[in-house]
Amino acid sequence: MKEEKLLDLLGQLDERYIAGMCESYASLPGERRTMPLKKHRRWARTLLIAAVTASLITLAALAVGYGIHRQRQAELRQTLKIDEAQTESYVEYAVPESGAAGSAVTLLSSIPDGSGQKLYVNISPVERETAENYPHSANFFYCVGDKGLWGAATPVLRADRTLREGDDIGAAVLEDAYDEESRTLTLFLHLPGQALEKELDANGQAEITILRLEEDEDTSDCELFNDWIFVHKDEHSCGSFLFTPNAPETRRVEFVPVSVTEPVYGRSAEVLALELSPTDAVWHIRYEGLGEENREVYALEDYVTQNAKLVFSDGRSLSPGGAVTNHYEPEEAALGCAWQEAVNIQALEAVYIGEIKLEIR
């Protein structure tokens, strides 16, 4: 905003509004009522000018040159509650102020969890029809290197949005993940840690490619879809970038072993420990018949994870939900849960499984 516009705006401030500020200040008790009313007016106008100037500068930064990439970075930081959780492992990357010509992929940010790396990227150009009809119009994937590691790249939706069968997914994508002016779509991808390590080059980096596949894409020339992805990577590429994995931020909490019982089948498990990162947790439990594939074991593992509650000293609480990964060692199972909003892992103060409070060692 030009200087004369700012001065003109400030000159239109109602004098009664400034006087009201002064009178409010003058009514304060004690020694704070020491400034003469005439100076109150000058002081209040100075403060008001400073406040308006700061607001206008902020709005100008958002409106001019902020760019969809920096805008999304700011939204992600807020959505993921990075500052609130004092998360140190979250990394934002340098981004261009405006979209590059042609097809482009821009890495926005990343955060490690107990099982890998979570990445957020912008891709463009993506037409409105594609976003509006997702996932029936097209799907997005990532692949790492020349073989082996690939997975889904999905639109980033609000943490508080819950989609049920029959809901309009496209409308949610348009509202949360798509910018029509720049034709940019924001995607999320999760890279499993152990698989990613195998793809790192001598510099500790991996090349990640984002692919777009139309809904009616013919993949019959390869027996396995995982082979097709790499054979046709170049012709379906939206762009690539180099990524260096971040060191994880974790806290291991060990419990005095306590037995919890699943009520339907009566199977019990000992809860041994919890490995907590800002956006995921791994439960370490022990039970008879470890790793058996039957409904009793599934019910027991689900009971432990789905009935858990984490309580933090900053006033937040979290129910991690069911396990999305599992790993079996000789004497215990490791069940991984994940969520979107970061938590302050150092603020954990209590853990419950149902009504049972676990005693932290």
Short mmCIF file of C-alpha atoms in Angstrom, two decimals:
data_model
loop_
_atom_site.label_atom_id
_atom_site.label_comp_id
_atom_site.label_asym_id
_atom_site.label_seq_id
_atom_site.Cartn_x
_atom_site.Cartn_y
_atom_site.Cartn_z
CA MET A 1 0.00 0.00 0.00
CA LYS A 2 1.34 3.42 -0.95
CA GLU A 3 2.32 5.91 1.77
CA GLU A 4 -0.34 8.48 0.82
CA LYS A 5 -3.05 5.78 0.98
CA LEU A 6 -1.94 4.76 4.45
CA LEU A 7 -1.85 8.37 5.69
CA ASP A 8 -5.24 9.03 4.14
CA LEU A 9 -6.67 6.00 5.94
CA LEU A 10 -5.19 7.04 9.26
CA GLY A 11 -6.54 10.55 8.80
CA GLN A 12 -10.06 9.15 8.60
CA LEU A 13 -9.89 7.59 12.09
CA ASP A 14 -12.71 8.94 14.20
CA GLU A 15 -11.44 11.26 16.93
CA ARG A 16 -14.12 9.91 19.28
CA TYR A 17 -12.58 6.43 18.91
CA ILE A 18 -9.18 7.75 19.98
CA ALA A 19 -10.75 9.67 22.85
CA GLY A 20 -12.48 6.50 23.97
CA MET A 21 -9.15 4.74 24.09
CA CYS A 22 -7.73 7.56 26.21
CA GLU A 23 -10.64 7.52 28.63
CA SER A 24 -10.33 3.78 29.02
CA TYR A 25 -6.66 4.19 29.82
CA ALA A 26 -7.32 7.07 32.23
CA SER A 27 -9.80 4.93 34.17
CA LEU A 28 -7.15 2.37 35.07
CA PRO A 29 -6.45 2.21 38.83
CA GLY A 30 -3.21 3.09 40.60
CA GLU A 31 -0.06 4.59 39.21
CA ARG A 32 -0.98 3.84 35.59
CA ARG A 33 -3.17 6.98 35.58
CA THR A 34 -0.20 9.33 35.46
CA MET A 35 -0.34 10.57 31.86
CA PRO A 36 -2.22 13.83 31.13
CA LEU A 37 -5.27 13.39 28.94
CA LYS A 38 -3.78 15.54 26.18
CA LYS A 39 -0.81 13.22 26.00
CA HIS A 40 -3.17 10.25 26.16
CA ARG A 41 -4.57 11.26 22.79
CA ARG A 42 -1.13 11.58 21.21
CA TRP A 43 0.00 8.30 22.76
CA ALA A 44 -3.13 6.46 21.66
CA ARG A 45 -2.88 7.77 18.09
CA THR A 46 0.76 6.63 17.95
CA LEU A 47 -0.17 3.15 19.13
CA LEU A 48 -3.08 2.98 16.76
CA ILE A 49 -0.94 4.04 13.79
CA ALA A 50 1.59 1.36 14.69
CA ALA A 51 -1.11 -1.29 14.97
CA VAL A 52 -2.78 -0.35 11.70
CA THR A 53 0.59 -0.18 9.93
CA ALA A 54 1.53 -3.66 11.16
CA SER A 55 -1.83 -5.05 10.07
CA LEU A 56 -1.55 -3.50 6.62
CA ILE A 57 1.98 -4.81 6.17
CA THR A 58 0.79 -8.29 7.12
CA LEU A 59 -2.14 -8.13 4.69
CA ALA A 60 0.09 -6.82 1.93
CA ALA A 61 2.52 -9.71 2.46
CA LEU A 62 -0.34 -12.16 2.14
CA ALA A 63 -1.84 -10.49 -0.91
CA VAL A 64 1.30 -9.59 -2.85
CA GLY A 65 4.08 -12.03 -3.62
CA TYR A 66 3.34 -14.42 -0.75
CA GLY A 67 2.76 -17.19 -3.30
CA ILE A 68 0.76 -20.39 -3.03
CA HIS A 69 3.81 -22.32 -1.78
CA ARG A 70 4.47 -20.05 1.20
CA GLN A 71 0.74 -19.80 1.81
CA ARG A 72 0.47 -23.57 2.02
CA GLN A 73 3.53 -23.73 4.29
CA ALA A 74 1.87 -21.29 6.68
CA GLU A 75 -1.41 -23.24 6.58
CA LEU A 76 0.35 -26.56 7.19
CA ARG A 77 2.29 -25.17 10.14
CA GLN A 78 -0.97 -24.01 11.68
CA THR A 79 -2.98 -27.13 10.77
CA LEU A 80 -0.32 -29.48 12.11
CA LYS A 81 0.07 -27.36 15.28
CA ILE A 82 3.84 -27.31 14.85
CA ASP A 83 4.50 -24.24 16.99
CA GLU A 84 1.97 -25.23 19.65
CA ALA A 85 3.67 -28.62 20.01
CA GLN A 86 7.18 -27.08 19.93
CA THR A 87 8.14 -29.63 17.29
CA GLU A 88 11.83 -29.44 16.39
CA SER A 89 11.93 -32.09 13.65
CA TYR A 90 9.52 -30.32 11.28
CA VAL A 91 11.41 -28.84 8.30
CA GLU A 92 10.20 -26.23 5.80
CA TYR A 93 12.07 -25.84 2.51
CA ALA A 94 12.95 -22.85 0.35
CA VAL A 95 10.24 -22.41 -2.28
CA PRO A 96 9.80 -20.18 -5.33
CA GLU A 97 7.53 -17.17 -4.90
CA SER A 98 5.41 -18.22 -7.87
CA GLY A 99 4.77 -21.40 -9.76
CA ALA A 100 7.26 -22.50 -12.39
CA ALA A 101 6.20 -22.72 -16.01
CA GLY A 102 5.04 -26.15 -17.10
CA SER A 103 4.65 -29.17 -14.87
CA ALA A 104 6.30 -28.71 -11.48
CA VAL A 105 6.59 -30.32 -8.06
CA THR A 106 7.57 -28.24 -5.02
CA LEU A 107 8.58 -29.80 -1.71
CA LEU A 108 6.97 -27.73 1.06
CA SER A 109 7.82 -29.47 4.32
CA SER A 110 8.50 -32.77 6.02
CA ILE A 111 8.39 -34.37 9.43
CA PRO A 112 9.76 -37.78 10.48
CA ASP A 113 7.74 -40.24 12.50
CA GLY A 114 8.52 -43.56 14.10
CA SER A 115 8.14 -45.48 10.85
CA GLY A 116 9.36 -43.12 8.15
CA GLN A 117 9.04 -39.63 6.70
CA LYS A 118 5.90 -37.56 6.05
CA LEU A 119 6.20 -35.14 3.12
CA TYR A 120 3.96 -32.34 1.85
CA VAL A 121 4.29 -31.16 -1.76
CA ASN A 122 2.58 -28.86 -4.25
CA ILE A 123 2.04 -29.97 -7.83
CA SER A 124 0.90 -27.91 -10.79
CA PRO A 125 -0.76 -27.44 -13.15
CA VAL A 126 -3.82 -29.39 -12.04
CA GLU A 127 -7.15 -28.44 -13.57
CA ARG A 128 -10.17 -27.76 -11.38
CA GLU A 129 -12.06 -30.69 -12.94
CA THR A 130 -9.34 -33.08 -11.80
CA ALA A 131 -9.53 -31.90 -8.19
CA GLU A 132 -13.32 -31.71 -8.22
CA ASN A 133 -13.72 -35.29 -9.47
CA TYR A 134 -10.93 -36.85 -7.38
CA PRO A 135 -10.33 -39.81 -7.15
CA HIS A 136 -12.40 -40.72 -10.22
CA SER A 137 -10.56 -38.34 -12.56
CA ALA A 138 -6.96 -39.18 -11.70
CA ASN A 139 -4.77 -40.57 -8.93
CA PHE A 140 -1.33 -39.53 -7.80
CA PHE A 141 1.58 -41.68 -6.71
CA TYR A 142 5.20 -41.29 -5.75
CA CYS A 143 8.14 -43.49 -6.58
CA VAL A 144 11.71 -43.38 -5.30
CA GLY A 145 14.68 -44.17 -7.50
CA ASP A 146 14.37 -46.69 -10.31
CA LYS A 147 12.67 -49.60 -8.58
CA GLY A 148 11.07 -50.84 -5.42
CA LEU A 149 9.61 -48.01 -3.33
CA TRP A 150 6.34 -46.38 -4.34
CA GLY A 151 3.07 -45.36 -2.74
CA ALA A 152 0.01 -43.13 -2.90
CA ALA A 153 0.20 -39.33 -2.87
CA THR A 154 -3.11 -38.02 -1.50
CA PRO A 155 -4.66 -34.53 -1.23
CA VAL A 156 -4.08 -32.85 2.13
CA LEU A 157 -7.39 -32.38 3.94
CA ARG A 158 -8.08 -30.57 7.21
CA ALA A 159 -7.28 -32.52 10.35
CA ASP A 160 -10.84 -32.11 11.63
CA ARG A 161 -12.49 -33.28 8.40
CA THR A 162 -14.08 -36.73 8.53
CA LEU A 163 -15.23 -38.31 5.27
CA ARG A 164 -17.77 -41.09 5.27
CA GLU A 165 -19.07 -43.36 2.54
CA GLY A 166 -21.10 -41.32 0.09
CA ASP A 167 -19.46 -37.99 1.00
CA ASP A 168 -18.30 -35.73 -1.81
CA ILE A 169 -14.53 -36.21 -1.70
CA GLY A 170 -14.01 -33.84 -4.61
CA ALA A 171 -15.69 -30.97 -2.78
CA ALA A 172 -13.40 -31.52 0.20
CA VAL A 173 -10.33 -31.59 -2.07
CA LEU A 174 -11.39 -28.34 -3.74
CA GLU A 175 -11.88 -26.62 -0.40
CA ASP A 176 -8.82 -27.92 1.46
CA ALA A 177 -6.12 -28.88 -1.03
CA TYR A 178 -6.68 -26.98 -4.28
CA ASP A 179 -5.87 -23.41 -5.34
CA GLU A 180 -7.75 -22.54 -8.52
CA GLU A 181 -5.86 -19.35 -9.34
CA SER A 182 -2.47 -21.11 -9.52
CA ARG A 183 -3.96 -24.53 -10.44
CA THR A 184 -2.02 -26.08 -7.59
CA LEU A 185 -2.87 -29.22 -5.62
CA THR A 186 -1.25 -30.01 -2.25
CA LEU A 187 -0.40 -33.67 -1.63
CA PHE A 188 0.76 -35.80 1.29
CA LEU A 189 3.07 -38.81 1.02
CA HIS A 190 4.49 -41.18 3.60
CA LEU A 191 7.81 -42.88 2.91
CA PRO A 192 8.54 -46.00 4.99
CA GLY A 193 11.86 -45.51 6.75
CA GLN A 194 13.59 -48.85 6.16
CA ALA A 195 12.63 -48.96 2.47
CA LEU A 196 13.72 -45.35 2.00
CA GLU A 197 17.15 -46.02 3.50
CA LYS A 198 17.84 -48.57 0.74
CA GLU A 199 17.23 -45.91 -1.92
CA LEU A 200 19.58 -43.24 -0.53
CA ASP A 201 22.59 -42.29 -2.62
CA ALA A 202 26.13 -41.61 -1.39
CA ASN A 203 25.04 -38.14 -0.23
CA GLY A 204 22.17 -39.53 1.84
CA GLN A 205 19.55 -38.27 -0.64
CA ALA A 206 16.77 -39.91 -2.62
CA GLU A 207 15.12 -38.72 -5.84
CA ILE A 208 11.34 -38.72 -5.47
CA THR A 209 9.06 -38.49 -8.50
CA ILE A 210 5.34 -37.63 -8.37
CA LEU A 211 3.22 -39.40 -11.00
CA ARG A 212 -0.26 -38.70 -12.27
CA LEU A 213 -2.36 -41.58 -13.60
CA GLU A 214 -5.68 -40.97 -15.32
CA GLU A 215 -8.59 -43.01 -14.02
CA ASP A 216 -8.85 -45.03 -17.24
CA GLU A 217 -5.09 -45.65 -17.58
CA ASP A 218 -4.24 -49.00 -19.21
CA THR A 219 -1.70 -50.82 -17.02
CA SER A 220 -2.07 -54.25 -18.64
CA ASP A 221 1.38 -54.25 -20.25
CA CYS A 222 2.94 -55.19 -16.90
CA GLU A 223 1.89 -58.09 -14.71
CA LEU A 224 2.43 -56.11 -11.49
CA PHE A 225 1.38 -52.49 -10.93
CA ASN A 226 4.57 -51.89 -8.98
CA ASP A 227 6.55 -52.78 -12.16
CA TRP A 228 4.31 -50.58 -14.31
CA ILE A 229 4.98 -47.55 -12.10
CA PHE A 230 8.70 -47.66 -12.78
CA VAL A 231 8.48 -48.65 -16.46
CA HIS A 232 6.21 -45.67 -17.21
CA LYS A 233 7.58 -43.27 -14.63
CA ASP A 234 8.94 -40.69 -17.07
CA GLU A 235 5.84 -40.35 -19.24
CA HIS A 236 3.55 -39.84 -16.24
CA SER A 237 5.87 -37.68 -14.16
CA CYS A 238 4.66 -34.38 -12.70
CA GLY A 239 8.22 -33.64 -11.59
CA SER A 240 10.93 -34.79 -9.19
CA PHE A 241 12.92 -33.48 -6.24
CA LEU A 242 15.79 -34.60 -4.03
CA PHE A 243 15.01 -35.37 -0.40
CA THR A 244 17.27 -35.86 2.61
CA PRO A 245 15.55 -37.71 5.49
CA ASN A 246 15.28 -35.86 8.79
CA ALA A 247 16.42 -37.27 12.11
CA PRO A 248 13.41 -38.50 14.13
CA GLU A 249 12.26 -36.77 17.30
CA THR A 250 11.18 -39.50 19.72
CA ARG A 251 10.59 -40.24 23.38
CA ARG A 252 10.44 -43.77 24.76
CA VAL A 253 8.17 -44.22 27.75
CA GLU A 254 8.39 -47.51 29.64
CA PHE A 255 5.62 -48.75 31.91
CA VAL A 256 5.42 -50.99 34.90
CA PRO A 257 3.97 -53.98 32.97
CA VAL A 258 0.21 -54.11 33.35
CA SER A 259 -2.24 -56.61 31.86
CA VAL A 260 -5.26 -55.43 29.88
CA THR A 261 -8.01 -57.81 28.75
CA GLU A 262 -10.05 -57.63 25.55
CA PRO A 263 -13.65 -58.22 26.67
CA VAL A 264 -15.09 -60.24 23.75
CA TYR A 265 -12.60 -63.14 23.57
CA GLY A 266 -10.97 -62.67 26.96
CA ARG A 267 -7.41 -62.50 25.57
CA SER A 268 -4.93 -60.42 27.61
CA ALA A 269 -1.75 -58.49 26.78
CA GLU A 270 0.95 -56.77 28.79
CA VAL A 271 1.64 -53.17 27.76
CA LEU A 272 5.40 -52.65 28.05
CA ALA A 273 6.35 -49.34 26.44
CA LEU A 274 5.39 -46.51 24.11
CA GLU A 275 7.68 -44.84 21.56
CA LEU A 276 6.21 -41.43 20.91
CA SER A 277 6.98 -38.96 18.13
CA PRO A 278 5.05 -35.74 17.35
CA THR A 279 2.72 -37.45 14.86
CA ASP A 280 2.81 -41.14 15.70
CA ALA A 281 3.27 -43.73 18.42
CA VAL A 282 4.47 -47.33 18.55
CA TRP A 283 3.03 -49.55 21.29
CA HIS A 284 5.15 -52.43 22.55
CA ILE A 285 2.98 -55.21 23.95
CA ARG A 286 3.37 -58.90 24.81
CA TYR A 287 0.79 -61.71 24.72
CA GLU A 288 0.50 -65.46 24.19
CA GLY A 289 0.31 -66.53 20.57
CA LEU A 290 2.29 -63.48 19.45
CA GLY A 291 1.59 -62.59 15.83
CA GLU A 292 -0.99 -65.27 15.18
CA GLU A 293 -3.36 -64.38 12.36
CA ASN A 294 -6.83 -64.84 13.81
CA ARG A 295 -9.70 -62.66 14.92
CA GLU A 296 -8.84 -63.03 18.62
CA VAL A 297 -5.37 -61.55 18.13
CA TYR A 298 -6.72 -58.81 15.85
CA ALA A 299 -9.34 -57.91 18.46
CA LEU A 300 -6.73 -57.83 21.24
CA GLU A 301 -4.35 -55.56 19.34
CA ASP A 302 -7.20 -53.28 18.30
CA TYR A 303 -8.45 -53.10 21.88
CA VAL A 304 -5.09 -51.86 23.16
CA THR A 305 -4.58 -49.21 20.48
CA GLN A 306 -8.16 -48.03 20.00
CA ASN A 307 -8.84 -47.63 23.72
CA ALA A 308 -5.63 -45.73 24.45
CA LYS A 309 -5.59 -42.12 25.59
CA LEU A 310 -2.55 -39.87 25.96
CA VAL A 311 -2.75 -36.86 28.31
CA PHE A 312 -0.33 -33.93 28.11
CA SER A 313 0.60 -31.28 30.64
CA ASP A 314 -0.20 -28.50 28.12
CA GLY A 315 -3.90 -29.38 28.36
CA ARG A 316 -4.18 -31.52 25.24
CA SER A 317 -5.26 -35.15 25.10
CA LEU A 318 -5.17 -37.62 22.24
CA SER A 319 -6.70 -40.95 21.28
CA PRO A 320 -4.18 -42.36 18.76
CA GLY A 321 -6.63 -44.76 17.09
CA GLY A 322 -6.07 -48.22 15.66
CA ALA A 323 -2.74 -49.58 14.51
CA VAL A 324 -1.77 -48.88 10.90
CA THR A 325 1.48 -50.88 11.05
CA ASN A 326 2.63 -53.94 12.99
CA HIS A 327 5.94 -55.62 13.50
CA TYR A 328 6.61 -58.77 15.48
CA GLU A 329 9.77 -59.50 17.39
CA PRO A 330 10.52 -62.71 19.29
CA GLU A 331 8.97 -61.52 22.54
CA GLU A 332 6.78 -58.52 21.72
CA ALA A 333 4.63 -56.86 19.09
CA ALA A 334 5.20 -53.27 17.91
CA LEU A 335 1.94 -51.61 16.83
CA GLY A 336 2.17 -48.24 15.07
CA CYS A 337 -0.53 -45.56 15.18
CA ALA A 338 -0.48 -42.20 13.38
CA TRP A 339 -2.30 -38.86 13.42
CA GLN A 340 -2.01 -35.50 11.71
CA GLU A 341 -1.67 -32.80 14.38
CA ALA A 342 1.70 -32.74 16.17
CA VAL A 343 1.93 -33.13 19.96
CA ASN A 344 4.60 -32.04 22.40
CA ILE A 345 6.18 -35.38 23.25
CA GLN A 346 7.98 -33.96 26.29
CA ALA A 347 4.63 -32.87 27.77
CA LEU A 348 3.22 -36.41 28.02
CA GLU A 349 2.20 -37.00 31.63
CA ALA A 350 -0.37 -39.83 31.67
CA VAL A 351 -1.35 -42.83 29.55
CA TYR A 352 -4.60 -44.82 29.78
CA ILE A 353 -5.87 -48.04 28.21
CA GLY A 354 -9.59 -47.82 28.80
CA GLU A 355 -9.98 -47.08 32.52
CA ILE A 356 -6.53 -48.40 33.41
CA LYS A 357 -3.87 -45.78 34.03
CA LEU A 358 -0.42 -47.06 33.11
CA GLU A 359 2.37 -46.37 35.59
CA ILE A 360 5.30 -44.66 33.88
CA ARG A 361 8.69 -45.85 35.10
#
